[in-house]
Each structure stands twice: as C-alpha cells, then as structure tokens.
C-alpha cells in the first residue's frame, strides 16, 4: 500500500515537474543550468538546490528520513547528509523499508573516465557510496562509461580504455571492499555479459528519439551512438544485468548515489522500469563541489587552476587555494573585521563542509568567520592542511593499487553480502 | 591505382544516385518501393531492377565480370548469375582481384529470424552464398538479427531467441560446411565478443540521426534501439568483429550476398568504412522471388497463400501453385494457343528460373509457353514436381540438424580456409 501510494506521489510530482520545466523554459532562462554536460548558475552561492528539487520532481533528504536511517544503521549519518551535501532522493524510503525487512538491495554508481587525473569533486559520490556500502553492507557495482567518452570526445577506443584503467585505480584507492564491489567498463562488459546487452535493448525499445530529445537535448545531427547511449547508463540499475552477483534475480532494486546532474538518466530509467516489469532504481543526489574561483560552476578538469587534482603536490594545493579560492570576506581587513565574511559564497568554507569531518570545529569556523574575527587567510590555511592530507593519503593508497587488484575488481564474479 | 579509380567511380555514381533519388522522390512516387521493410511494384513484371541499379548507384553484374569469375573459379557460374537473379554488385571486381592475387576475403550474410517457417524466398541468398563459398573456398559469417526482430516486433527476448534457433536449423539444412561457417545471434554474440561491440559503437559514432532518417526513414517517434540498429547490421562487414577467425586482422574485406532491399544498410557501411580505416564491404544483390499471386510484391511469410513454406506438404505445394500462381497465359485455351503466354509475368515460369537448374529445359519451356503450345497447366505441373523435390529434400536434411550441430555452428572458433 505504502509502495503504491509512493508511486502515485512520485508520478504526480514528476508530472508537475515536467509542466514546471516546460514553463520555465519559456519564461525564465536565467535559471541554473543542470544536465549531464553542463552545470552553471548565475548566483555566487551556486545552484539553488531547493528549486532544483521542485524542477526535477524529487524529494528533499529531510530530518525525518535521516533520523530513520540513523535508527536503522545504528550510527550517525555521514556528514554529507548532516550538512545537506547529499540533499535529495527518489524512493529512499522504499530502500530503507526493504533494509528493515531484511530484503536485499544494491548500490550502483559510475563514472565517465577522463584523460586527466581525478579532482576533488570526483571524490564526493565515491566517498559517500563507500560509506553507504559499509553502513548497509550491500553489494556495489561501478560502471565506467568508456563508450560514452568515446562517443562524446574525439578519442580512440584504445585511449578510452587506458583512461578507464587509470581512473579505476583512483576509485579503488578510495577504499572499496573487493569482496563487495564489481567495477566494469562498458566496452568490455557488454562483450562479456549477454544479459546486460539484453537489458540495454529492452530500454532502447522503450524510449523514443522524442523522449531523449526532451530529456537530454539531443538533435538530428547527433550521432546515433549518443542517441542510444542513455540505455547503457540505465541498464546497470537492474539486478538482472549482473547474473553472477544476483543469481539471475530481476527484482532486487538499486540505490544510486550520484551528483544531481545525472538525474535525467535515471528519471528516464524510472519511467521505463515498470513497463519492463523491473523495479525502479532509488536515488540519492549530491550537490556539486564548487570550482575554486566560485560556485557559479562546479569543479572541472578542463580548467586546472579551478580544480585541485588528486595528483597535486602539497605546494600546488597551497598555491591554488591561496591564489584562486574565491573569498567571501571583506575587501580589506578592516572591512572584514567590521562586516564579517559570507560563508555561503566563500569557497574555502564551502570546501570545509565537504572535507572537514569535525562538526564542532566547522561550526566554530563558521561563527568566527561570519563575525569577522577569523580572516580569509586563516580559513585558507586550515583548508590547505585538510586538503593536503586528503590528497596525500589518496596518493599513498593509490600507489598500492596494482594491475592485479584492478583485474580482481573488474572480474565478473559472486560478491559476498 | 585500380582501387583508387574504382573508389572514385563508386563515389561519383553514389552521388549521382543520391541526386537522382532526391529528384525522383519529388516527381515520381509511382516508382518501385524497395527498402528493408517494403518491396512493392506497380508493374506485373515486378520491380524494374535496371532502374534500381541507377537509383541505388550500384553496378550491373554484366557478362564481362561473370566471364572473369568463370575464368578464376574454373567453372560455370551459378544459374542465379547466368539468369540475372543476382543482378547487381558493388566492388565485386576488387574481390575478384584479391582472389586472383591469393589475398583473403570472407562472406557475410544474415537473416532476421521469423516465427513462421522459412519460405522459398528465404532460400535464395543462402543457396547462392553456399555456392559462392564452395566456389571460392572462403569463410562465411551468418548474422541472425534477433535484436532487430525484438526492436521491430512486439516479442519477448526469449521468443526471438527460440525463433533464431529454429531458423538456424533451416539455414544449416541448406548445406553449409561447419568448418568454414560461423552463425551467430546478435543477442548472444554482442555479449561474448567485445571487439564486435567496439565496431558497433565505432559505426554509431560515425552516423547521425539525420543520416539514418534519410537512409531508412526513421522518425522522431521511433525508439532509440531502431535508430541505433543499422550499426549492428554494419559491424559484421569488418573482419575485426571476428578476432577468433581472422586473428584480429582488420583489413580483410567482406563480400555480402543479399537481396537488394538490404542495400541501404551497406551503403551506409561503405560510407562509414573509410573513416574507420576499414575496408568497404563488397556486395552482390539478388532480385526477389515474387509472391505466388504476382510479382508486384515479393514472397512474404505474412500471407500463407502467397508463399510456399519449407514445411509445406507435397499436396499443399500442389494446391497453392494450382490455385494461386499467377498465370501469364491466355484467358481461354484458344486465346492462349493463338497469342501465347507471357513469361515475364507468369509466376510459374519465374519460379522455374530460380529453381530449375537445366538451362536447356528452361529455354524449351520458355519458347513452348511463349508460342502457346505449352499451357499454364503444363507449366504448373512441371513446377510442382520441382518444388516438391526442393522442399522434401530440405525437410529431410533439416531432420538431421540436431541441437549439438546448431551449437557447433554457433560457437566462436577458428575456421578452416
């Protein structure tokens, strides 16, 4: 009964969102732009996530559901949840109900491999996914969409494969448990698992060009590979795409932690799932780690001065933050002491929210900086220390990831859960 | 040098064909309709194949190239060639040149599996392919596009797989050599061979929606699976899609014997190949076995009274021909004796051209029937005998095709050539 009602609410809110979307496109093109290829905002405080919840028709991760989660897992939720960095969801309550009833679910997340090193923004969904995997003790599948990169960028298949391998090493270095985690690249997994391809074409039969045009903005001059690609991102949402993990069971739902810009893929997937008699995936959405120079855009590998890479040296990290991290402080020390700093737009403070685990210290910094007692320089200094540690520790762990370990993670096999 | 010139001629004739096409669509919609899903003509003599050669921009299989072939293989060419049933080609001269230079090539043909039994029309490309495989002693790959059927028809994947298996038994019964032939179903082969999927997305990246719209008439409300499908039909044209047969070599060209309605897929493939640094497939095109009731349409499984199935009994064959086979004879015996019969539109005579091997007897029938000395009934009687034999022999051979033999043909493996 709860599930039926929830489906209904979900449908209605999605319909409402679609109507709103249509309207907004006509009258309000000043809005935040959030899709899988673009994230921009006109506001210094970045994307308005509350508005996005309404536009996308998803639900806020409110205190009620977080408290429920804490009761179930018998621990405090991750600071990404406490601080609203993961801020929205679809059907998380159904997943929690399953957990309560000791019914299985699995986690699915992914990444389009990049030629450059990963940056701090890439860490967010994976840090969170690792936490949620540990808290709930569930299997996880990670899709590397090397075919997507091949289709969108002017790269050879060989290059995308190499990128994937390097990126997988970084992902493994984030601390995933090989006994519970399967990492796969589309380019090789499609050629290994007929059940995966079957789900892909099931989705491809259920989605028209008109629909992907509406959802993703594809046009007539786009290649047919791009047009068909959303089905490939959709297919791992279904347990039947991994027969060796789930013994061919079709009815185990997935929970997908991802940045909110990936939501269009899964709105489409959720739309299609009932027609395929498959469970809709549930989602948890994160906000974006802002670019160094300000929250109008997210951190992006294409601008090295706007990003901190997982390969940066302590010195590079220090210099980038000191030079580029946008300050919410006053123009002069006197002004700052008089008016205080604005944490909502100060990039150093925003990064602390992502990477400082200590809630008390974070609150202390917020009040001190807002009051003007703490200067931007002090805030930056503390952030530099934190990020140097995060990056150095990652680099240490990555050194230990051998080709053999990559092979282990990427071999289709039974997982323990 | 020959190859460069031939490429140029090919390009120019294709351009010309495109221009002609554009024009014809505007001014002349009375023309024969020939695409992968429709074949219809307004003429009782059926499709005008000479016109089609010009429209499609392909080349006639003329005496010169057939004589060349006979010299090379040291035997008479198949009666399908002698009688213009296979009537057109693309780049066959390049394949013959390779054969002369003892360079390898391979054959590729295929079939979209059907729920009903195969009919006589389905035999044509396979009979010819078997002959050409024997004459040139080359490997052959046969693609069963079960995914295509899934995308176009309201069928489950399980049903399409069953259809494939039954259809494969019929194909094997046509006498292919298991040591030189690999038969595969898309649904399972894509999930077994990463190199095949890689070629598929290489093609998918090189073709836009605009192009498939132009070539195949797809529209915005078509599902994205259909839109992407032509790349799947294209991929087996390339030897690198079969690494276990060709040791990963990319430069071995294919020769594709098929009915002319499949040409659009391979025009697209030939357009894409040079951009992928892969050889263009060569083609040999057959005309269609007409429907029993007349050459305005081809034989089709959807109308049982218009088709002779490979499962028909001798009596069914006799009755269908006697009742439905369109006659080119006079309305009365007297009229027929006076004016003679018209072999160009007489279905019984047309079927003889496909299934009677004896050239002398065929010519005798033609003159006798044209002169009016032979009656429609006599012609039908002779045809019935021939077809009863063709079908009965097929049924005998099909009985011997076990599941194990199917498995052998469909296992990716090295071939002997």
PDB file of C-alpha atoms in Angstrom, chain A residues 147 149-158 161 186-194 197-199 201-213 219-232 250, chain B residues 147 149-158 161 186-194 197-199 201-213 219-232 250:
ATOM      1  CA  UNK A 147      31.877   4.078 -24.509  1.00  0.00           C
ATOM      2  CA  UNK A 149      33.625   9.137 -23.641  1.00  0.00           C
ATOM      3  CA  UNK A 150      34.359   7.516 -26.981  1.00  0.00           C
ATOM      4  CA  UNK A 151      31.054   8.797 -28.365  1.00  0.00           C
ATOM      5  CA  UNK A 152      31.348  12.323 -26.984  1.00  0.00           C
ATOM      6  CA  UNK A 153      35.064  13.005 -27.376  1.00  0.00           C
ATOM      7  CA  UNK A 154      37.441  12.643 -30.278  1.00  0.00           C
ATOM      8  CA  UNK A 155      39.287   9.688 -28.748  1.00  0.00           C
ATOM      9  CA  UNK A 156      40.168   6.196 -29.912  1.00  0.00           C
ATOM     10  CA  UNK A 157      38.777   3.148 -28.127  1.00  0.00           C
ATOM     11  CA  UNK A 158      42.309   2.267 -27.063  1.00  0.00           C
ATOM     12  CA  UNK A 161      40.367   2.002 -22.279  1.00  0.00           C
ATOM     13  CA  UNK A 186      31.039  -0.783 -20.760  1.00  0.00           C
ATOM     14  CA  UNK A 187      33.377  -1.508 -23.637  1.00  0.00           C
ATOM     15  CA  UNK A 188      34.399  -4.827 -22.203  1.00  0.00           C
ATOM     16  CA  UNK A 189      31.406  -5.791 -20.042  1.00  0.00           C
ATOM     17  CA  UNK A 190      28.866  -5.540 -22.878  1.00  0.00           C
ATOM     18  CA  UNK A 191      31.087  -8.024 -24.699  1.00  0.00           C
ATOM     19  CA  UNK A 192      31.074 -10.397 -21.746  1.00  0.00           C
ATOM     20  CA  UNK A 193      27.529 -10.461 -20.427  1.00  0.00           C
ATOM     21  CA  UNK A 194      24.602 -11.111 -22.810  1.00  0.00           C
ATOM     22  CA  UNK A 197      23.020  -6.203 -23.538  1.00  0.00           C
ATOM     23  CA  UNK A 198      19.517  -7.660 -23.287  1.00  0.00           C
ATOM     24  CA  UNK A 199      18.589  -5.049 -20.672  1.00  0.00           C
ATOM     25  CA  UNK A 201      17.959  -3.155 -25.801  1.00  0.00           C
ATOM     26  CA  UNK A 202      14.907  -3.615 -23.590  1.00  0.00           C
ATOM     27  CA  UNK A 203      15.400   0.008 -22.528  1.00  0.00           C
ATOM     28  CA  UNK A 204      16.219   1.053 -26.110  1.00  0.00           C
ATOM     29  CA  UNK A 205      12.911  -0.368 -27.298  1.00  0.00           C
ATOM     30  CA  UNK A 206      11.027   1.580 -24.609  1.00  0.00           C
ATOM     31  CA  UNK A 207      12.451   5.043 -25.273  1.00  0.00           C
ATOM     32  CA  UNK A 208      11.841   7.136 -28.385  1.00  0.00           C
ATOM     33  CA  UNK A 209      14.062   9.735 -30.014  1.00  0.00           C
ATOM     34  CA  UNK A 210      11.468  12.327 -28.989  1.00  0.00           C
ATOM     35  CA  UNK A 211      11.989  11.363 -25.356  1.00  0.00           C
ATOM     36  CA  UNK A 212      15.793  11.556 -25.371  1.00  0.00           C
ATOM     37  CA  UNK A 213      15.486  14.818 -27.284  1.00  0.00           C
ATOM     38  CA  UNK A 219      19.365  16.825 -32.014  1.00  0.00           C
ATOM     39  CA  UNK A 220      19.140  15.431 -35.538  1.00  0.00           C
ATOM     40  CA  UNK A 221      22.841  15.952 -36.178  1.00  0.00           C
ATOM     41  CA  UNK A 222      23.898  13.946 -33.131  1.00  0.00           C
ATOM     42  CA  UNK A 223      25.354  10.533 -33.860  1.00  0.00           C
ATOM     43  CA  UNK A 224      23.138   7.505 -33.296  1.00  0.00           C
ATOM     44  CA  UNK A 225      25.540   6.271 -30.621  1.00  0.00           C
ATOM     45  CA  UNK A 226      24.807   9.263 -28.392  1.00  0.00           C
ATOM     46  CA  UNK A 227      21.101   8.881 -29.013  1.00  0.00           C
ATOM     47  CA  UNK A 228      21.153   5.249 -27.883  1.00  0.00           C
ATOM     48  CA  UNK A 229      23.623   5.766 -25.022  1.00  0.00           C
ATOM     49  CA  UNK A 230      21.163   6.621 -22.189  1.00  0.00           C
ATOM     50  CA  UNK A 231      20.005   2.986 -22.279  1.00  0.00           C
ATOM     51  CA  UNK A 232      23.552   1.899 -21.424  1.00  0.00           C
ATOM     52  CA  UNK A 250      15.336  -9.491 -11.552  1.00  0.00           C
TER      53      UNK A 250
ATOM     54  CA  UNK B 147      17.706  -7.989 -31.648  1.00  0.00           C
ATOM     55  CA  UNK B 149      13.139  -8.568 -34.505  1.00  0.00           C
ATOM     56  CA  UNK B 150      12.876  -7.693 -30.807  1.00  0.00           C
ATOM     57  CA  UNK B 151      13.040  -3.982 -31.628  1.00  0.00           C
ATOM     58  CA  UNK B 152      10.588  -4.066 -34.524  1.00  0.00           C
ATOM     59  CA  UNK B 153       8.045  -6.609 -33.318  1.00  0.00           C
ATOM     60  CA  UNK B 154       6.136  -6.991 -30.089  1.00  0.00           C
ATOM     61  CA  UNK B 155       8.073 -10.063 -28.971  1.00  0.00           C
ATOM     62  CA  UNK B 156       9.997 -11.005 -25.847  1.00  0.00           C
ATOM     63  CA  UNK B 157      13.720 -11.675 -25.990  1.00  0.00           C
ATOM     64  CA  UNK B 158      13.017 -15.303 -25.091  1.00  0.00           C
ATOM     65  CA  UNK B 161      15.878 -16.480 -29.250  1.00  0.00           C
ATOM     66  CA  UNK B 186      23.289 -10.662 -32.089  1.00  0.00           C
ATOM     67  CA  UNK B 187      21.679 -11.107 -28.686  1.00  0.00           C
ATOM     68  CA  UNK B 188      24.293 -13.558 -27.573  1.00  0.00           C
ATOM     69  CA  UNK B 189      27.310 -12.655 -29.703  1.00  0.00           C
ATOM     70  CA  UNK B 190      27.405  -8.996 -28.598  1.00  0.00           C
ATOM     71  CA  UNK B 191      27.621 -10.382 -25.070  1.00  0.00           C
ATOM     72  CA  UNK B 192      30.531 -12.630 -25.995  1.00  0.00           C
ATOM     73  CA  UNK B 193      32.822 -10.562 -28.191  1.00  0.00           C
ATOM     74  CA  UNK B 194      33.968  -7.088 -27.047  1.00  0.00           C
ATOM     75  CA  UNK B 197      30.623  -4.157 -29.776  1.00  0.00           C
ATOM     76  CA  UNK B 198      33.624  -1.898 -30.383  1.00  0.00           C
ATOM     77  CA  UNK B 199      32.946  -1.946 -34.114  1.00  0.00           C
ATOM     78  CA  UNK B 201      29.959   1.893 -31.499  1.00  0.00           C
ATOM     79  CA  UNK B 202      32.624   2.964 -33.991  1.00  0.00           C
ATOM     80  CA  UNK B 203      29.884   2.925 -36.611  1.00  0.00           C
ATOM     81  CA  UNK B 204      27.392   4.525 -34.206  1.00  0.00           C
ATOM     82  CA  UNK B 205      29.769   7.435 -33.677  1.00  0.00           C
ATOM     83  CA  UNK B 206      30.121   7.944 -37.430  1.00  0.00           C
ATOM     84  CA  UNK B 207      26.429   8.078 -38.364  1.00  0.00           C
ATOM     85  CA  UNK B 208      23.991  10.827 -37.379  1.00  0.00           C
ATOM     86  CA  UNK B 209      20.254  10.648 -36.813  1.00  0.00           C
ATOM     87  CA  UNK B 210      19.875  12.802 -39.915  1.00  0.00           C
ATOM     88  CA  UNK B 211      21.630  10.134 -41.952  1.00  0.00           C
ATOM     89  CA  UNK B 212      19.557   7.177 -40.721  1.00  0.00           C
ATOM     90  CA  UNK B 213      16.464   9.326 -41.194  1.00  0.00           C
ATOM     91  CA  UNK B 219      11.288   9.381 -37.381  1.00  0.00           C
ATOM     92  CA  UNK B 220      11.273  11.147 -34.013  1.00  0.00           C
ATOM     93  CA  UNK B 221       8.784   8.720 -32.533  1.00  0.00           C
ATOM     94  CA  UNK B 222      10.906   5.675 -33.354  1.00  0.00           C
ATOM     95  CA  UNK B 223      12.619   4.040 -30.410  1.00  0.00           C
ATOM     96  CA  UNK B 224      16.318   4.700 -29.940  1.00  0.00           C
ATOM     97  CA  UNK B 225      17.013   0.985 -30.429  1.00  0.00           C
ATOM     98  CA  UNK B 226      15.810   1.102 -34.033  1.00  0.00           C
ATOM     99  CA  UNK B 227      17.751   4.277 -34.645  1.00  0.00           C
ATOM    100  CA  UNK B 228      20.987   2.681 -33.468  1.00  0.00           C
ATOM    101  CA  UNK B 229      20.345  -0.718 -35.067  1.00  0.00           C
ATOM    102  CA  UNK B 230      21.881  -0.124 -38.538  1.00  0.00           C
ATOM    103  CA  UNK B 231      25.299  -0.103 -36.860  1.00  0.00           C
ATOM    104  CA  UNK B 232      24.692  -3.668 -35.674  1.00  0.00           C
ATOM    105  CA  UNK B 250      41.281  -5.566 -39.678  1.00  0.00           C
TER     106      UNK B 250
END
